[in-house]
XYZ file of C-alpha atoms in Angstrom:
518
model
C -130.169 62.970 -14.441
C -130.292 63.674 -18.040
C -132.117 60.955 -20.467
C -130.275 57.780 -20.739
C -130.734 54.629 -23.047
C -133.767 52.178 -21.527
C -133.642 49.670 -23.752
C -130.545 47.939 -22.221
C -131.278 48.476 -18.893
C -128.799 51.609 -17.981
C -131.157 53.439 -15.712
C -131.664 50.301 -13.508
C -127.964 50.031 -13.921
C -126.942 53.790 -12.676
C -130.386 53.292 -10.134
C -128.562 50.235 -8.606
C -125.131 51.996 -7.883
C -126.185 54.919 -6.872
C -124.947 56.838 -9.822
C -127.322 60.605 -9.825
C -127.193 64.190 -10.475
C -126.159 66.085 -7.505
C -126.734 69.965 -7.647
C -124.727 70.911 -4.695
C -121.851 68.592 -6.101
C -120.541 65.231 -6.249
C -119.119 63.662 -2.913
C -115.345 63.570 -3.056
C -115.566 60.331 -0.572
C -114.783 62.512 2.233
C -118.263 64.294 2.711
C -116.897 67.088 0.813
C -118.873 68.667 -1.788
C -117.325 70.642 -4.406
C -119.073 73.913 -5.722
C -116.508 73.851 -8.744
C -117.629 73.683 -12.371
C -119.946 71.469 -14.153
C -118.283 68.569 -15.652
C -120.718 66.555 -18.593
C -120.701 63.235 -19.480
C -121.940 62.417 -22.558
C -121.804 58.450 -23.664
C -120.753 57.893 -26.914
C -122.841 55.003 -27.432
C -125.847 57.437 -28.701
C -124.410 60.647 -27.633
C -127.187 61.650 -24.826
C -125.845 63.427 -21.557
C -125.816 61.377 -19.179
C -125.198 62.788 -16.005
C -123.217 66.588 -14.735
C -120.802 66.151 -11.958
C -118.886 68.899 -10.310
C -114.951 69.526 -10.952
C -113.054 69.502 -7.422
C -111.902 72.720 -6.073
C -108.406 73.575 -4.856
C -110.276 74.212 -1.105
C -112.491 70.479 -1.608
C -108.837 68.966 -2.568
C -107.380 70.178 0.705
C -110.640 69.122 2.281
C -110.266 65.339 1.026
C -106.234 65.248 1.594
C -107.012 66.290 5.446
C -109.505 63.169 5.609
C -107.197 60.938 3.663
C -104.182 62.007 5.696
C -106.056 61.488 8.765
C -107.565 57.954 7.718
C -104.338 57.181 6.849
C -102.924 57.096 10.645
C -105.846 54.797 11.505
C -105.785 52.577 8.680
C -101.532 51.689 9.114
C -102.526 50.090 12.470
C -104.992 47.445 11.235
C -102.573 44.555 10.819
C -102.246 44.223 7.115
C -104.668 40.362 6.916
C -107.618 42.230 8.663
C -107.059 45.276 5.728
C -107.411 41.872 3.314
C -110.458 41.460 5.054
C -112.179 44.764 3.965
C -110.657 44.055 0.183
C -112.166 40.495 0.263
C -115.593 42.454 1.295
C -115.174 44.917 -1.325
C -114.693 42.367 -3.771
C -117.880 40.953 -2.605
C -119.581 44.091 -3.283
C -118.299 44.131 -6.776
C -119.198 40.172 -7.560
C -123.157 41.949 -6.528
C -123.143 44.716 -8.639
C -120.884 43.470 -11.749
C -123.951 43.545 -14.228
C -124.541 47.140 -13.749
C -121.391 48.053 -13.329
C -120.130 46.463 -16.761
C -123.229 47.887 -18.157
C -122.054 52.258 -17.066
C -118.646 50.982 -18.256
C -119.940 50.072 -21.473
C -122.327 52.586 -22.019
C -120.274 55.428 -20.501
C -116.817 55.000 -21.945
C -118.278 52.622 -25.227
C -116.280 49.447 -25.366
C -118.698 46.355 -25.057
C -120.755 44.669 -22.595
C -118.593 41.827 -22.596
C -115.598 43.895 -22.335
C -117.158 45.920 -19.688
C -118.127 42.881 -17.270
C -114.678 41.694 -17.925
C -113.209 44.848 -16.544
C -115.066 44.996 -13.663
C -114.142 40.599 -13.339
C -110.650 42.279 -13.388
C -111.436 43.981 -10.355
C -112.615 41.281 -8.595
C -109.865 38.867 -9.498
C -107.195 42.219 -7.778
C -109.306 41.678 -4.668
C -108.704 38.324 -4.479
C -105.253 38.168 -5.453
C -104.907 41.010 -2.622
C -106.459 39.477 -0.068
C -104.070 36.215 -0.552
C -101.309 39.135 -0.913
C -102.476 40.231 2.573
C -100.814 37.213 4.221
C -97.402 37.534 2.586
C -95.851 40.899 2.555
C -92.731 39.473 3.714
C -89.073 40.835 3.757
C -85.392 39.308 3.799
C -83.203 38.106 6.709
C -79.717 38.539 5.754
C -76.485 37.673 8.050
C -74.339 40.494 9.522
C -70.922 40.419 9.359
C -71.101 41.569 13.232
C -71.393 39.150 15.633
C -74.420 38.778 18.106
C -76.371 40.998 15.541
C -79.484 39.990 13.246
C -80.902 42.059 9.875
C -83.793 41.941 8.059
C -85.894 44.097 5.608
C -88.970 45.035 6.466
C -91.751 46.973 4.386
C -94.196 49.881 5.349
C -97.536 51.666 3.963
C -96.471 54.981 2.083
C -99.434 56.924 3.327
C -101.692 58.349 0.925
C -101.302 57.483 -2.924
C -102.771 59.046 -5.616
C -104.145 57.399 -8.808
C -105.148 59.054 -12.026
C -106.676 56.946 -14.384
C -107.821 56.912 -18.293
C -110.662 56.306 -19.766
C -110.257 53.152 -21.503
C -110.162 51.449 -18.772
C -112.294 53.259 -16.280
C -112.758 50.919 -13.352
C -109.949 48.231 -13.750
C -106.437 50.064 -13.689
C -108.282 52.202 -10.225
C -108.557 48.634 -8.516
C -105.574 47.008 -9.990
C -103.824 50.205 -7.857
C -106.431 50.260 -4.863
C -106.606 46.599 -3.988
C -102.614 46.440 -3.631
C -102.357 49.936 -1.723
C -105.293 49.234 0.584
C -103.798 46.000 2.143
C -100.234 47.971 2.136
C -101.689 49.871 4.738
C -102.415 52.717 2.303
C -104.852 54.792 1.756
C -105.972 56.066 -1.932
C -107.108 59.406 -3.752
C -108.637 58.823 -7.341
C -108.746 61.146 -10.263
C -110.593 59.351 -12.762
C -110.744 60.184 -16.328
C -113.332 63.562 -16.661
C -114.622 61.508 -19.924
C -115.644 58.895 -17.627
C -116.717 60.598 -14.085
C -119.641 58.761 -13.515
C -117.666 55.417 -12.973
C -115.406 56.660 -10.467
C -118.507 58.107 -8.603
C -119.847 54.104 -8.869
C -116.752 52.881 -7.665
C -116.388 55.384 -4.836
C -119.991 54.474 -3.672
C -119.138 50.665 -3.482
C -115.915 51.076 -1.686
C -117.388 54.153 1.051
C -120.719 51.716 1.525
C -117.690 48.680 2.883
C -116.218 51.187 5.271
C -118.962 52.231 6.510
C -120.357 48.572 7.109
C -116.970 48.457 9.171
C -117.295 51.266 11.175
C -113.966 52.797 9.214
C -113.228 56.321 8.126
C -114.163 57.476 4.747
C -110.956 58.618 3.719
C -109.379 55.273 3.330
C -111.343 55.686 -0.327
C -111.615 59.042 -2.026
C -112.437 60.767 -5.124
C -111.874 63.876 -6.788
C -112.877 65.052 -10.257
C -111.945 67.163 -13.219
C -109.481 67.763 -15.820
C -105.674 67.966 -15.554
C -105.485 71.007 -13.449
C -107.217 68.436 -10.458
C -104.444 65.779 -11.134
C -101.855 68.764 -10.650
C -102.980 69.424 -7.620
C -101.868 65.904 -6.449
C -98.825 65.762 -8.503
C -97.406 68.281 -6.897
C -98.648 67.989 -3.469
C -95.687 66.592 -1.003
C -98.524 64.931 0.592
C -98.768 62.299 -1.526
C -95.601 60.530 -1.794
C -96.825 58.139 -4.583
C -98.605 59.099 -8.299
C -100.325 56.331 -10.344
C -100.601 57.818 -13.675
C -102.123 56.104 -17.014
C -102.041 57.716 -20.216
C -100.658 59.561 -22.690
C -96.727 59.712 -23.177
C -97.157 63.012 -22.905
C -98.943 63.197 -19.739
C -96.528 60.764 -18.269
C -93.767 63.366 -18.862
C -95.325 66.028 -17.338
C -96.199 63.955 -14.226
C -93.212 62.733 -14.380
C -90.931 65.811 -14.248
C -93.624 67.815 -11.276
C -93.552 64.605 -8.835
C -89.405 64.283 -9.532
C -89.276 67.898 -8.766
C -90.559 67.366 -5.552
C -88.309 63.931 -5.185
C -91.555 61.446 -5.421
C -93.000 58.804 -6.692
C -94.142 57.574 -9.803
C -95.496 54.786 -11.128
C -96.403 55.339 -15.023
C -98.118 53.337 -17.382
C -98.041 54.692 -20.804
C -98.500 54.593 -24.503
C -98.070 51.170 -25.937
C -96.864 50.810 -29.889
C -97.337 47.487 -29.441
C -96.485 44.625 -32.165
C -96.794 41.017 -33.657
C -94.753 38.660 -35.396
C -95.867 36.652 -37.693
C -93.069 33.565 -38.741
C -93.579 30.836 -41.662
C -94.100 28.607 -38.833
C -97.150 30.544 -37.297
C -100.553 29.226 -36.736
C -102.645 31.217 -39.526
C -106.223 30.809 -37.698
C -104.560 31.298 -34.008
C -102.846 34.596 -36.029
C -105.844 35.790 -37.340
C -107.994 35.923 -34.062
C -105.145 37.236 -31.867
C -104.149 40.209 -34.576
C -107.972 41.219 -34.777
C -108.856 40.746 -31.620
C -105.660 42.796 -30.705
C -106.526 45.109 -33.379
C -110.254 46.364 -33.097
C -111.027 45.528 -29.294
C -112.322 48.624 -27.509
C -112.328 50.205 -30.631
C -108.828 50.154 -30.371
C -108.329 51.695 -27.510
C -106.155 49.633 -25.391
C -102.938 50.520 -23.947
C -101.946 46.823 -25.237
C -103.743 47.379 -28.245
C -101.789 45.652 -31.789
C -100.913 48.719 -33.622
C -98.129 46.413 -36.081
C -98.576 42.991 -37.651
C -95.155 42.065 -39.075
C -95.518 39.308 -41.384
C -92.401 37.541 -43.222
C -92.530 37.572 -46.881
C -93.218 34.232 -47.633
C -96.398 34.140 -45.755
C -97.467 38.015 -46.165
C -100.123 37.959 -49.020
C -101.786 35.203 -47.361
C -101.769 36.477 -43.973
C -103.032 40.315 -44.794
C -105.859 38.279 -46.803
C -107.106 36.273 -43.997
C -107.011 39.271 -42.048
C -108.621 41.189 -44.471
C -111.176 38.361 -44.898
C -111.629 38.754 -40.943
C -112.836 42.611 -41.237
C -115.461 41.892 -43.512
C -117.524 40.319 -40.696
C -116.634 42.533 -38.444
C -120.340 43.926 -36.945
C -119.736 47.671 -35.854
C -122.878 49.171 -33.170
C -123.920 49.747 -29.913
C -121.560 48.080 -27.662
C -124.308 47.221 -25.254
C -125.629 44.147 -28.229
C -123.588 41.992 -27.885
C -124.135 40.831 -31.310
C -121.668 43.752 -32.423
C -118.166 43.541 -32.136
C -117.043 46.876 -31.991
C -118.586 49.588 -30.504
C -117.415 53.664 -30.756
C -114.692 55.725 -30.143
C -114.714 57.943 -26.773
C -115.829 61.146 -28.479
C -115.547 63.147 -31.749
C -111.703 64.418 -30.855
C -111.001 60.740 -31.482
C -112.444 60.341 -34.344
C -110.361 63.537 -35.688
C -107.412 61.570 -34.580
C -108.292 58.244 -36.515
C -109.078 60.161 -39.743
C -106.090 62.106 -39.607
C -103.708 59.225 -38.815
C -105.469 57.834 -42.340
C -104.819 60.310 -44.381
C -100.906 60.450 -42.848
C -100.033 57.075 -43.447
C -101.423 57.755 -47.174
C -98.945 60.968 -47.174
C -96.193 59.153 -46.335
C -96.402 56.647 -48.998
C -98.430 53.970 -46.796
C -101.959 51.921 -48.583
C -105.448 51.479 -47.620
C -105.819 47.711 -47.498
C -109.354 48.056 -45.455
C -110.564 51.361 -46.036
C -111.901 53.155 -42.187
C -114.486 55.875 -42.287
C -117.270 57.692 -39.951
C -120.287 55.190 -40.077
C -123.716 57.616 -40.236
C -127.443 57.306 -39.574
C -129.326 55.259 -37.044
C -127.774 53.651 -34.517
C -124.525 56.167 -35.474
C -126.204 59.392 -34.341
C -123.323 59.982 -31.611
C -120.811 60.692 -34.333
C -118.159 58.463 -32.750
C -118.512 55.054 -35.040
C -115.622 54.099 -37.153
C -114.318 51.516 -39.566
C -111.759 49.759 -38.509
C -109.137 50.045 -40.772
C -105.692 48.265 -42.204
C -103.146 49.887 -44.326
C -99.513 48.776 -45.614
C -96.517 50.588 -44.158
C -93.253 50.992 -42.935
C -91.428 51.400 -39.648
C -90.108 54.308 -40.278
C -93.157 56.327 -41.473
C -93.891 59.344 -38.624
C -97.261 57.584 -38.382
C -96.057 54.003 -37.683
C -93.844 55.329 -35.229
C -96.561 57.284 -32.742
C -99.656 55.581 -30.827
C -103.011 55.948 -32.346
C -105.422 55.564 -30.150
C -108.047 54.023 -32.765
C -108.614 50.668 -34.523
C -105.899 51.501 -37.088
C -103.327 48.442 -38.150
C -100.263 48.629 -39.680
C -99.293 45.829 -41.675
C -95.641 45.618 -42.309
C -93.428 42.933 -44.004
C -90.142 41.596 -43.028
C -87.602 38.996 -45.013
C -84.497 36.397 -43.822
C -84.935 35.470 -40.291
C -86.609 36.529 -36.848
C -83.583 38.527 -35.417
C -84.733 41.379 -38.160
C -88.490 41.076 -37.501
C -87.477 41.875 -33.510
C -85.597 44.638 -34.802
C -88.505 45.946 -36.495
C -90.608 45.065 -33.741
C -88.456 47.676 -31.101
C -87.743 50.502 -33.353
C -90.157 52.386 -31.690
C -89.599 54.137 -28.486
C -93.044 52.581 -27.395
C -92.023 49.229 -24.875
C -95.253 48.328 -23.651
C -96.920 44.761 -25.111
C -95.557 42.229 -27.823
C -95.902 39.062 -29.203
C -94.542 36.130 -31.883
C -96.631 33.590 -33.540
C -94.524 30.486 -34.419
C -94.772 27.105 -33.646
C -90.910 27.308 -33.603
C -89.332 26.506 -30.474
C -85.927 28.603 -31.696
C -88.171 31.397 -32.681
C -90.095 31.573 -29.701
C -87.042 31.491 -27.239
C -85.096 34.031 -28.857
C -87.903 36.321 -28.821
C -88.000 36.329 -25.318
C -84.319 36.189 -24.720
C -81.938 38.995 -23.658
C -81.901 39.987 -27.373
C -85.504 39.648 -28.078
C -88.710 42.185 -26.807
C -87.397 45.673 -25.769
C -91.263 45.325 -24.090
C -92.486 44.548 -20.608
C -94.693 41.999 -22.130
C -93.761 39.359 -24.464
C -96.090 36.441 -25.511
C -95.732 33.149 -28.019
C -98.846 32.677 -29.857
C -101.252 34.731 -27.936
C -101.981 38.421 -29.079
C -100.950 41.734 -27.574
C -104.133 42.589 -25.888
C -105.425 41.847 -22.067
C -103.160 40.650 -19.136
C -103.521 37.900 -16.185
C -103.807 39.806 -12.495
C -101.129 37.146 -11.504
C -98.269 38.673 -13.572
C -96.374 42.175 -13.019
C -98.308 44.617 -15.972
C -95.940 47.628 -17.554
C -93.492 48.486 -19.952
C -90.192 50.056 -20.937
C -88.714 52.718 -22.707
C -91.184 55.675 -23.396
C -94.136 53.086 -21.756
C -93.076 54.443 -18.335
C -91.387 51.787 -16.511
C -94.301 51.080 -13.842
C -95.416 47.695 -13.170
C -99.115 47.434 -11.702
C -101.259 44.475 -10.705
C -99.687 40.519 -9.713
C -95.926 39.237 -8.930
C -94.110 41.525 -6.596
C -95.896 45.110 -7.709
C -96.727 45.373 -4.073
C -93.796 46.967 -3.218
C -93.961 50.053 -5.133
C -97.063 50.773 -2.597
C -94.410 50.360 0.176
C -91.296 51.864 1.502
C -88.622 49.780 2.245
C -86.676 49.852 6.084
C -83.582 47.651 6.715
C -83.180 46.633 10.313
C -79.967 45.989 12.512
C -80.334 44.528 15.528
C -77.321 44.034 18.030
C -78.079 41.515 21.406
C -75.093 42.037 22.903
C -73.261 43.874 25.504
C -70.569 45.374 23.146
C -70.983 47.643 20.042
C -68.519 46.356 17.158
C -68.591 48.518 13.978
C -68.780 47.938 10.938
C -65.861 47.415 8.446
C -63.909 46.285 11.726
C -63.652 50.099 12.206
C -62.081 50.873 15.781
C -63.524 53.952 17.239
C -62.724 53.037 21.479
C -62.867 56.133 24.107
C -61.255 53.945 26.842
């Protein structure tokens, strides 16, 4: 184990889950240890190695898909409330270790403390809603046209499902998957983010100590590490009927096309463009705190981050100056104080990304309303601390119309009435998060009417950023389609059977189709 920050308590943290250097190799779950190449994680909180893990073989992948498979016909015959029953423990485990949990989540991936405890409160809240879930994974009974005959639907586990995750969210999005899949009956393979490695390996140790409390096999749970060659291994592999994938657009499309080409599964949640609406009738202070919030938390580095504030006319000067008024007290350090706001950006290929996206929207006509920039000396030494920044533009600038993953904001105006502030809203082939601020009923139910958000999540007068467990999470258009967490995203874990079943002594057909040998 490499030096690490003391002062905030993030070697007790790593001590306390088991997080350590392994020479031989990081276990994959399945008490498999790869001899592939070192993988570094580096925090961007003060830009100190952290910890070297090992990138999972081709031969350790085949290792951990044998377990996995083989868990898999062991885990299907625990009825489905006693699987609940492990999640609920696992949840448990989580509740025990949240504080140093949040803490290698904040310090590993950089958003802040208070961020990080609330992703790992995420998880728990997945294991409870899944063990509630674990009671109810009920199908249809429908009436046949035949008499003496009965259908119904029924549901059953996939098998093994495979999750890769990003690394804004490096714990949350793995359980929001894990929780639903384990008390489907299924069992899970993880390829967390290689900028974040260190809090899969947390995760994995949490989950493999509550199986082997319960006497169950270790390849219910597994991990496997490494860039995107690792994830292609599972993409492609016609042993994993389902792929989790969050990230990129891009990424999505690739995963996309290798799992289709094998006639799988996906389940893909993507880039987010997301936007909101600001009406005459809006709440100004409820406005400002939902648009910054939206704007700068995580560094902007949410998939439901606000990337657009579209503001009518008649309100616009005063709304970009309250927002601009809101920057100025914006506190920018390490996320671990939770006297700062912000913290950094993931690494220094970020930070490329967020200056060039500045000096775009400039190009293209756009202006610098809160000027960004690299913040230097102490407390900056990683490199990776921005400014966030605002600038004026339009929708269809090249800029405006891609995600940038930074704490960029685009403010952009609008004139006559809501219907062309929507519009502006879903010109983007983005679909993920949205929202309107009016205290107008009209206004608020035609945004969310069959001619209102394009986007798989519309709110009234809250911002963009963060979701409930209870609702369905995902998006449209280029976003990916996949819905993760609450509602009825269960049964994208599942496979669907219908059932016929005829208790009598003759066999009609049906259609009143006459096919008689006598």
């Amino acid at each position: 184990m490499e030096a690490v920050a003391t002062d905030f308590g993030i070697k007790e943290a790593l001590d306390r889950l088991g997080v350590k250097e392994i020479n031989e190799g990081t276990s994959t779950g399945s008490l498999c240890f790869s001899k592939g190449e070192l993988l570094e994680s580096y925090s961007p909180v003060d830009g100190l190695l952290i910890a070297k893990v090992r990138s999972t073989t081709q031969e350790d992948y085949d290792k951990v898909l044998d377990s996995a498979t083989k868990a898999f016909k062991i885990w299907r015959l625990m009825p489905a409330p006693q699987r609940g029953e492990i999640v609920r423990q696992f949840g448990d485990k989580l509740r025990e270790l949240k504080e140093p949990l949040g803490k290698l989540v904040s310090y590993e991936m950089g958003k802040s403390y208070q961020e990080g405890l609330g992703e790992v409160q995420e998880m728990i809240d997945i294991c409870d809603f899944a063990v509630g879930l674990s009671r109810q994974l009920h199908g249809l009974t429908m009436h046949s046209e035949r008499p003496g005959h009965r259908m119904y639907e029924q549901y059953h586990p996939l098998g093994v499902v495979g999750i890769i995750s990003a690394f804004n969210f490096p714990v949350a999005v793995w359980a929001w998957n894990t929780a639903l899949a384990w008390i489907a009956g299924d069992v899970c393979v993880w390829k967390p983010s290689e900028k974040a490695p260190l809090c899969g390996i947390a995760c994995q140790n949490i989950a493999a100590a509550v199986f082997k409390e319960n006497n169950l096999p270790e390849g219910i749970s597994n991990l496997i590490n490494g860039d995107f060659k690792v994830g292609e291994m599972m993409t492609t592999d016609k042993r994993v009927p389902l792929i989790s994938a969050t990230g990129s657009i891009r990424m999505g499309k690739i995963v996309a096309q290798r799992v289709a080409e094998r006639l799988g599964r996906s389940l893909l949640e993507l880039g987010g463009n997301n936007a909101i609406i600001v009406t005459p009738d809006a709440d100004i202070k409820m406005t400002v705190i939902g648009a910054v919030f939206g704007a700068v938390g995580t560094a902007g580095q949410r998939c439901t981050s606000t990337r657009r504030l579209i503001i009518h006319d008649s309100i616009y000067d005063k709304v970009k100056n309250a927002v601009v008024a809101a920057y100025q007290q914006l506190r920018i350090g390490n996320p671990l104080d939770e006297k700062n706001h912000v913290g950094p950006l993931i690494d220094k290929d970020a930070v490329k990304m967020y200056n060039n996206a500045l000096e775009q929207v400039v190009a293209e006509g756009g202006k610098i309303v809160v000027a960004g920039g690299i913040l230097k000396g102490k407390g900056y030494e990683s490199g990776c601390y921005v400014k966030p920044a605002i600038a004026e533009a339009e929708l269809h600038y090249d800029i405006v119309q891609n995600e940038t993953f930074a704490p960029v904001l685009y403010l952009l105006k609008y004139s006559g009435d809501v219907e062309n502030a929507i519009d502006i809203q879903n010109g983007v082939v983005q679909g993920l998060s949205s929202a309107i601020m009016t205290n107008n009923l009209r206004e608020a139910e035609r945004f969310l009417s069959v001619t209102g958000s394009d986007c798989g999540i519309a709110n009234v007068n809250i911002g963009t950023s963060g979701a409930e467990i209870g609702g369905a999470f995902g998006g449209e258009k280029e976003t990916g389609g996949g819905r993760e967490s609450g509602s009825d995203a269960w049964k994208v874990y599942m496979r669907r059977q219908t059932n016929t079943i005829n208790y009598t002594t003759e066999l009609p057909l049906a259609q009143g189709i006459k096919f008689d040998f006598s």
